[in-house]
Structure formats: structure tokens, C-alpha cells
């Protein structure tokens, strides 16, 4: 594929650093419209079938750069106008995550005891104390306490990790608006903004990349990929997994190398990392097939243990054994 320097009209002469002027791009005219201002608000016909089921939001990685620009009525060369930015800020709100009420440390710790097997162990602790078996009671309660502490630490770390992601959104971003390069507050970004990226930048929102020059981003916090991901601009199949969407730059990821230009396609809670944060904050408990099976097994085991203990106690009493001894044995 042939590469050439970006069109010089991207910004007024002298407004870009020498590095950004060398950002390579596919110069094919059908990939970057010279202007899409005044285009209709609806998406072009070619977007049909490229939205997830039950959603009107297209799969941005499956579209060409021209289709994304047309969808958002933006111009890769000139960016949005000030009036359009203001209008979209009113419609989409600030580029920041909604603050959600989170459980306090005390409640998080107490919820670690909310398990069927823990109820059994706590009951056993109470019984052994009643029978003056203090050593047994201490051992049983020690097991329960260690389990609660480990669970609390894991949940606390997960919560802190989500908060760290929220704080990784940069305060400033470099954009093209009305044909000029500007440094603006990242919270003012709107869908359709044209964002410039270079090495060391934090990606301020989810971007569909339209121009790249050896661009690589670190996305370990989002996708788990341990090495920086090389980026490109070609559309990908709709079924492409999040970690393989090489034509996208996701909010909170770090530009490890190179430069690029992207169109904002999602801000705030609509970004991929924003959705993850919302899901974690709103979910009381993440139920996986394994955890559901463990919970079911715990309930069955609780019934079996209580039944066997009751039968053992009854048989012992009927045989004339001491009630206290049989209670402890059961």
C-alpha cells in the first residue's frame, strides 16, 4: 500500500510539530472525504448490518474512516466548528465517568460472611463457645476470619483498579477544531472531534483511527495485552474481538510509540473502559458458571450437613449418651 505525508491543509502551516506532519496515511480519496459538513444526520446506507443486535451504535472498527467521518458529520482536515462542539456537549454531556455510590469498606468486609458455608462455621463457633471448647471455637472462627480478609482484599483491589482507570483519563487533549490545532480540556471532547496522538499521550476517549505513523498503544489495563499493540486504519470484520481491534484507540490507553489521528466515537460512560467501570460498580456480584455451581453446592451441602447432624444427635440421645457431648460431636 502506498504511503504519503498527510495533506498539508490538515492544519495551518507551522501549527503542527514536525513529527505530526510526517504522519503517514492512505491517500486514497474514497477513504478521507474532503468535506462532510452539512451531511445528513443519519448514517450512510453502508452502515446497515454493522450495529450490534439491539443497538443503534455502529461497530466502528468495521467501518471505513470515510464512513465514520460521515456518520459524525465531521471533517478530518478541519475538525468540528465551535458551534457544533457546543451543541454536541449539550447533547452528549462531558467526557467523564458518572460517579456512582460504592460500598464502604465496612459493608464490603461484612458481606464476606454472607455465604452458606460461612453460616455453618459461625454456628459451629457459637456452639463450641457454649460448650466451653474455646480452642475449637478459636480455630473455626480463625478460618472464617482469614477467608473474609482474603475476600475483602481482593474486592478492595478490584475497586481501586477501576478508580485508577478513571484517573488515567488525561486532563488535556490535542484536537483539530475549525482547522486549528488546539489544546483543550479532555472533558470537553465530543463524538466527531478529531484528536491528535503522539508518543506519551493518554488516549482521552475511544477513537476510530484514520491516520497512523508506526502507532502503538499500551492496552494492558483494558484488554490484558502485555505488549504495545500496533495500530492501522483499515476496517476489520464485525466479529473482531475487542483486543484485536487494531484500528481503534481506547480511552485510558497509553501511546507507547508513534503518532496518529483519530475521530472520537465514544466519550465518558460510553467508552469501553467506562462500560467496564459501570458494570463493576453496578453489579452486586459477578455470577459466573463456576460461582453459580459453587453457590448451589454450598446450599446442598448445608442441607446435608444439618440433616446428618440432626440424625446423629437424635441417635446419640436415644442411645443414652450425654446431650452436650452429642451436640458437640454433631
PDB file of N, CA and C in Angstrom, residues 26-77:
ATOM      1  N   UNK A  26      -3.147   6.546   4.118  1.00  0.00           N
ATOM      2  CA  UNK A  26      -3.552   6.047   2.816  1.00  0.00           C
ATOM      3  C   UNK A  26      -4.214   7.205   2.088  1.00  0.00           C
ATOM      4  N   UNK A  27      -3.621   7.699   0.993  1.00  0.00           N
ATOM      5  CA  UNK A  27      -4.137   8.897   0.344  1.00  0.00           C
ATOM      6  C   UNK A  27      -5.333   8.652  -0.561  1.00  0.00           C
ATOM      7  N   UNK A  28      -5.879   7.423  -0.577  1.00  0.00           N
ATOM      8  CA  UNK A  28      -6.998   7.150  -1.471  1.00  0.00           C
ATOM      9  C   UNK A  28      -8.140   8.106  -1.193  1.00  0.00           C
ATOM     10  N   UNK A  29      -8.702   8.751  -2.211  1.00  0.00           N
ATOM     11  CA  UNK A  29      -9.730   9.758  -1.991  1.00  0.00           C
ATOM     12  C   UNK A  29     -10.994   9.195  -1.376  1.00  0.00           C
ATOM     13  N   UNK A  30     -11.275   7.898  -1.583  1.00  0.00           N
ATOM     14  CA  UNK A  30     -12.510   7.357  -1.039  1.00  0.00           C
ATOM     15  C   UNK A  30     -12.403   7.070   0.453  1.00  0.00           C
ATOM     16  N   UNK A  31     -11.209   7.186   1.033  1.00  0.00           N
ATOM     17  CA  UNK A  31     -11.046   6.908   2.460  1.00  0.00           C
ATOM     18  C   UNK A  31     -11.181   8.153   3.311  1.00  0.00           C
ATOM     19  N   UNK A  32     -10.860   9.308   2.768  1.00  0.00           N
ATOM     20  CA  UNK A  32     -10.953  10.537   3.539  1.00  0.00           C
ATOM     21  C   UNK A  32     -11.686  11.587   2.721  1.00  0.00           C
ATOM     22  N   UNK A  33     -12.953  11.834   3.048  1.00  0.00           N
ATOM     23  CA  UNK A  33     -13.698  12.839   2.298  1.00  0.00           C
ATOM     24  C   UNK A  33     -13.102  14.215   2.520  1.00  0.00           C
ATOM     25  N   UNK A  34     -13.098  15.019   1.473  1.00  0.00           N
ATOM     26  CA  UNK A  34     -12.546  16.366   1.618  1.00  0.00           C
ATOM     27  C   UNK A  34     -13.406  17.208   2.532  1.00  0.00           C
ATOM     28  N   UNK A  35     -14.685  16.911   2.591  1.00  0.00           N
ATOM     29  CA  UNK A  35     -15.568  17.626   3.499  1.00  0.00           C
ATOM     30  C   UNK A  35     -16.846  16.841   3.669  1.00  0.00           C
ATOM     31  N   UNK A  36     -17.324  16.770   4.910  1.00  0.00           N
ATOM     32  CA  UNK A  36     -18.597  16.122   5.176  1.00  0.00           C
ATOM     33  C   UNK A  36     -19.519  17.058   5.942  1.00  0.00           C
ATOM     34  N   UNK A  37     -19.197  18.306   5.997  1.00  0.00           N
ATOM     35  CA  UNK A  37     -20.052  19.261   6.689  1.00  0.00           C
ATOM     36  C   UNK A  37     -21.378  19.365   5.950  1.00  0.00           C
ATOM     37  N   UNK A  38     -22.415  19.374   6.767  1.00  0.00           N
ATOM     38  CA  UNK A  38     -23.732  19.501   6.188  1.00  0.00           C
ATOM     39  C   UNK A  38     -24.317  18.182   5.758  1.00  0.00           C
ATOM     40  N   UNK A  39     -23.602  17.073   6.013  1.00  0.00           N
ATOM     41  CA  UNK A  39     -24.136  15.770   5.653  1.00  0.00           C
ATOM     42  C   UNK A  39     -25.314  15.449   6.533  1.00  0.00           C
ATOM     43  N   UNK A  40     -26.137  14.527   6.079  1.00  0.00           N
ATOM     44  CA  UNK A  40     -27.324  14.169   6.833  1.00  0.00           C
ATOM     45  C   UNK A  40     -26.970  13.590   8.182  1.00  0.00           C
ATOM     46  N   UNK A  41     -27.921  13.667   9.124  1.00  0.00           N
ATOM     47  CA  UNK A  41     -27.677  13.179  10.471  1.00  0.00           C
ATOM     48  C   UNK A  41     -27.666  11.672  10.539  1.00  0.00           C
ATOM     49  N   UNK A  42     -28.305  11.027   9.587  1.00  0.00           N
ATOM     50  CA  UNK A  42     -28.357   9.577   9.631  1.00  0.00           C
ATOM     51  C   UNK A  42     -27.094   8.985   9.041  1.00  0.00           C
ATOM     52  N   UNK A  43     -26.820   7.736   9.421  1.00  0.00           N
ATOM     53  CA  UNK A  43     -25.644   7.048   8.917  1.00  0.00           C
ATOM     54  C   UNK A  43     -25.855   6.662   7.466  1.00  0.00           C
ATOM     55  N   UNK A  44     -24.783   6.537   6.679  1.00  0.00           N
ATOM     56  CA  UNK A  44     -24.911   6.153   5.289  1.00  0.00           C
ATOM     57  C   UNK A  44     -25.439   4.738   5.164  1.00  0.00           C
ATOM     58  N   UNK A  45     -26.005   4.368   4.006  1.00  0.00           N
ATOM     59  CA  UNK A  45     -26.582   3.043   3.848  1.00  0.00           C
ATOM     60  C   UNK A  45     -25.601   1.919   4.124  1.00  0.00           C
ATOM     61  N   UNK A  46     -24.306   2.143   3.892  1.00  0.00           N
ATOM     62  CA  UNK A  46     -23.336   1.064   4.063  1.00  0.00           C
ATOM     63  C   UNK A  46     -23.165   0.653   5.515  1.00  0.00           C
ATOM     64  N   UNK A  47     -23.752   1.410   6.464  1.00  0.00           N
ATOM     65  CA  UNK A  47     -23.648   1.036   7.867  1.00  0.00           C
ATOM     66  C   UNK A  47     -24.675  -0.018   8.244  1.00  0.00           C
ATOM     67  N   UNK A  48     -25.610  -0.303   7.373  1.00  0.00           N
ATOM     68  CA  UNK A  48     -26.644  -1.285   7.674  1.00  0.00           C
ATOM     69  C   UNK A  48     -26.015  -2.633   7.992  1.00  0.00           C
ATOM     70  N   UNK A  49     -26.475  -3.236   9.085  1.00  0.00           N
ATOM     71  CA  UNK A  49     -25.963  -4.545   9.477  1.00  0.00           C
ATOM     72  C   UNK A  49     -24.666  -4.496  10.253  1.00  0.00           C
ATOM     73  N   UNK A  50     -24.139  -3.305  10.522  1.00  0.00           N
ATOM     74  CA  UNK A  50     -22.877  -3.190  11.244  1.00  0.00           C
ATOM     75  C   UNK A  50     -23.080  -2.668  12.654  1.00  0.00           C
ATOM     76  N   UNK A  51     -24.263  -2.859  13.207  1.00  0.00           N
ATOM     77  CA  UNK A  51     -24.549  -2.492  14.581  1.00  0.00           C
ATOM     78  C   UNK A  51     -24.851  -3.756  15.371  1.00  0.00           C
ATOM     79  N   UNK A  52     -24.449  -3.788  16.659  1.00  0.00           N
ATOM     80  CA  UNK A  52     -24.783  -4.945  17.481  1.00  0.00           C
ATOM     81  C   UNK A  52     -26.288  -5.088  17.592  1.00  0.00           C
ATOM     82  N   UNK A  53     -26.763  -6.312  17.786  1.00  0.00           N
ATOM     83  CA  UNK A  53     -28.193  -6.553  17.907  1.00  0.00           C
ATOM     84  C   UNK A  53     -28.759  -5.767  19.078  1.00  0.00           C
ATOM     85  N   UNK A  54     -29.852  -5.045  18.841  1.00  0.00           N
ATOM     86  CA  UNK A  54     -30.489  -4.247  19.873  1.00  0.00           C
ATOM     87  C   UNK A  54     -29.829  -2.906  20.101  1.00  0.00           C
ATOM     88  N   UNK A  55     -28.881  -2.516  19.252  1.00  0.00           N
ATOM     89  CA  UNK A  55     -28.178  -1.244  19.413  1.00  0.00           C
ATOM     90  C   UNK A  55     -28.174  -0.483  18.102  1.00  0.00           C
ATOM     91  N   UNK A  56     -28.244   0.848  18.202  1.00  0.00           N
ATOM     92  CA  UNK A  56     -28.166   1.693  17.020  1.00  0.00           C
ATOM     93  C   UNK A  56     -26.751   2.208  16.797  1.00  0.00           C
ATOM     94  N   UNK A  57     -25.825   1.859  17.681  1.00  0.00           N
ATOM     95  CA  UNK A  57     -24.445   2.317  17.566  1.00  0.00           C
ATOM     96  C   UNK A  57     -23.681   1.377  16.637  1.00  0.00           C
ATOM     97  N   UNK A  58     -23.082   1.895  15.576  1.00  0.00           N
ATOM     98  CA  UNK A  58     -22.346   1.026  14.648  1.00  0.00           C
ATOM     99  C   UNK A  58     -21.118   0.404  15.302  1.00  0.00           C
ATOM    100  N   UNK A  59     -20.651  -0.661  14.701  1.00  0.00           N
ATOM    101  CA  UNK A  59     -19.378  -1.252  15.091  1.00  0.00           C
ATOM    102  C   UNK A  59     -18.290  -0.466  14.377  1.00  0.00           C
ATOM    103  N   UNK A  60     -17.696   0.473  15.088  1.00  0.00           N
ATOM    104  CA  UNK A  60     -16.798   1.439  14.454  1.00  0.00           C
ATOM    105  C   UNK A  60     -15.619   0.771  13.760  1.00  0.00           C
ATOM    106  N   UNK A  61     -15.123  -0.315  14.308  1.00  0.00           N
ATOM    107  CA  UNK A  61     -13.960  -0.966  13.706  1.00  0.00           C
ATOM    108  C   UNK A  61     -14.289  -1.597  12.358  1.00  0.00           C
ATOM    109  N   UNK A  62     -15.579  -1.804  12.070  1.00  0.00           N
ATOM    110  CA  UNK A  62     -15.973  -2.428  10.809  1.00  0.00           C
ATOM    111  C   UNK A  62     -16.222  -1.408   9.701  1.00  0.00           C
ATOM    112  N   UNK A  63     -16.132  -0.126  10.029  1.00  0.00           N
ATOM    113  CA  UNK A  63     -16.391   0.940   9.057  1.00  0.00           C
ATOM    114  C   UNK A  63     -15.086   1.521   8.533  1.00  0.00           C
ATOM    115  N   UNK A  64     -15.152   2.096   7.355  1.00  0.00           N
ATOM    116  CA  UNK A  64     -14.006   2.841   6.839  1.00  0.00           C
ATOM    117  C   UNK A  64     -13.945   4.190   7.537  1.00  0.00           C
ATOM    118  N   UNK A  65     -12.794   4.837   7.438  1.00  0.00           N
ATOM    119  CA  UNK A  65     -12.647   6.163   8.040  1.00  0.00           C
ATOM    120  C   UNK A  65     -13.651   7.141   7.448  1.00  0.00           C
ATOM    121  N   UNK A  66     -13.904   7.029   6.140  1.00  0.00           N
ATOM    122  CA  UNK A  66     -14.849   7.932   5.481  1.00  0.00           C
ATOM    123  C   UNK A  66     -16.253   7.751   6.035  1.00  0.00           C
ATOM    124  N   UNK A  67     -16.645   6.502   6.293  1.00  0.00           N
ATOM    125  CA  UNK A  67     -17.981   6.247   6.831  1.00  0.00           C
ATOM    126  C   UNK A  67     -18.125   6.798   8.245  1.00  0.00           C
ATOM    127  N   UNK A  68     -17.079   6.669   9.052  1.00  0.00           N
ATOM    128  CA  UNK A  68     -17.124   7.203  10.408  1.00  0.00           C
ATOM    129  C   UNK A  68     -17.222   8.725  10.382  1.00  0.00           C
ATOM    130  N   UNK A  69     -16.437   9.362   9.502  1.00  0.00           N
ATOM    131  CA  UNK A  69     -16.484  10.822   9.378  1.00  0.00           C
ATOM    132  C   UNK A  69     -17.867  11.276   8.928  1.00  0.00           C
ATOM    133  N   UNK A  70     -18.459  10.560   7.993  1.00  0.00           N
ATOM    134  CA  UNK A  70     -19.789  10.923   7.507  1.00  0.00           C
ATOM    135  C   UNK A  70     -20.830  10.732   8.597  1.00  0.00           C
ATOM    136  N   UNK A  71     -20.720   9.645   9.338  1.00  0.00           N
ATOM    137  CA  UNK A  71     -21.675   9.363  10.405  1.00  0.00           C
ATOM    138  C   UNK A  71     -21.712  10.503  11.420  1.00  0.00           C
ATOM    139  N   UNK A  72     -20.528  11.003  11.786  1.00  0.00           N
ATOM    140  CA  UNK A  72     -20.454  12.058  12.794  1.00  0.00           C
ATOM    141  C   UNK A  72     -20.448  13.456  12.188  1.00  0.00           C
ATOM    142  N   UNK A  73     -20.618  13.545  10.875  1.00  0.00           N
ATOM    143  CA  UNK A  73     -20.663  14.853  10.195  1.00  0.00           C
ATOM    144  C   UNK A  73     -19.451  15.704  10.582  1.00  0.00           C
ATOM    145  N   UNK A  74     -18.291  15.096  10.470  1.00  0.00           N
ATOM    146  CA  UNK A  74     -17.061  15.801  10.805  1.00  0.00           C
ATOM    147  C   UNK A  74     -16.148  15.830   9.590  1.00  0.00           C
ATOM    148  N   UNK A  75     -15.081  16.596   9.678  1.00  0.00           N
ATOM    149  CA  UNK A  75     -14.124  16.757   8.590  1.00  0.00           C
ATOM    150  C   UNK A  75     -12.739  16.458   9.140  1.00  0.00           C
ATOM    151  N   UNK A  76     -12.093  15.449   8.608  1.00  0.00           N
ATOM    152  CA  UNK A  76     -10.783  15.056   9.110  1.00  0.00           C
ATOM    153  C   UNK A  76      -9.769  16.175   8.973  1.00  0.00           C
ATOM    154  N   UNK A  77      -9.926  17.009   7.956  1.00  0.00           N
ATOM    155  CA  UNK A  77      -8.990  18.110   7.725  1.00  0.00           C
ATOM    156  C   UNK A  77      -9.260  19.303   8.640  1.00  0.00           C
TER     157      UNK A  77
END
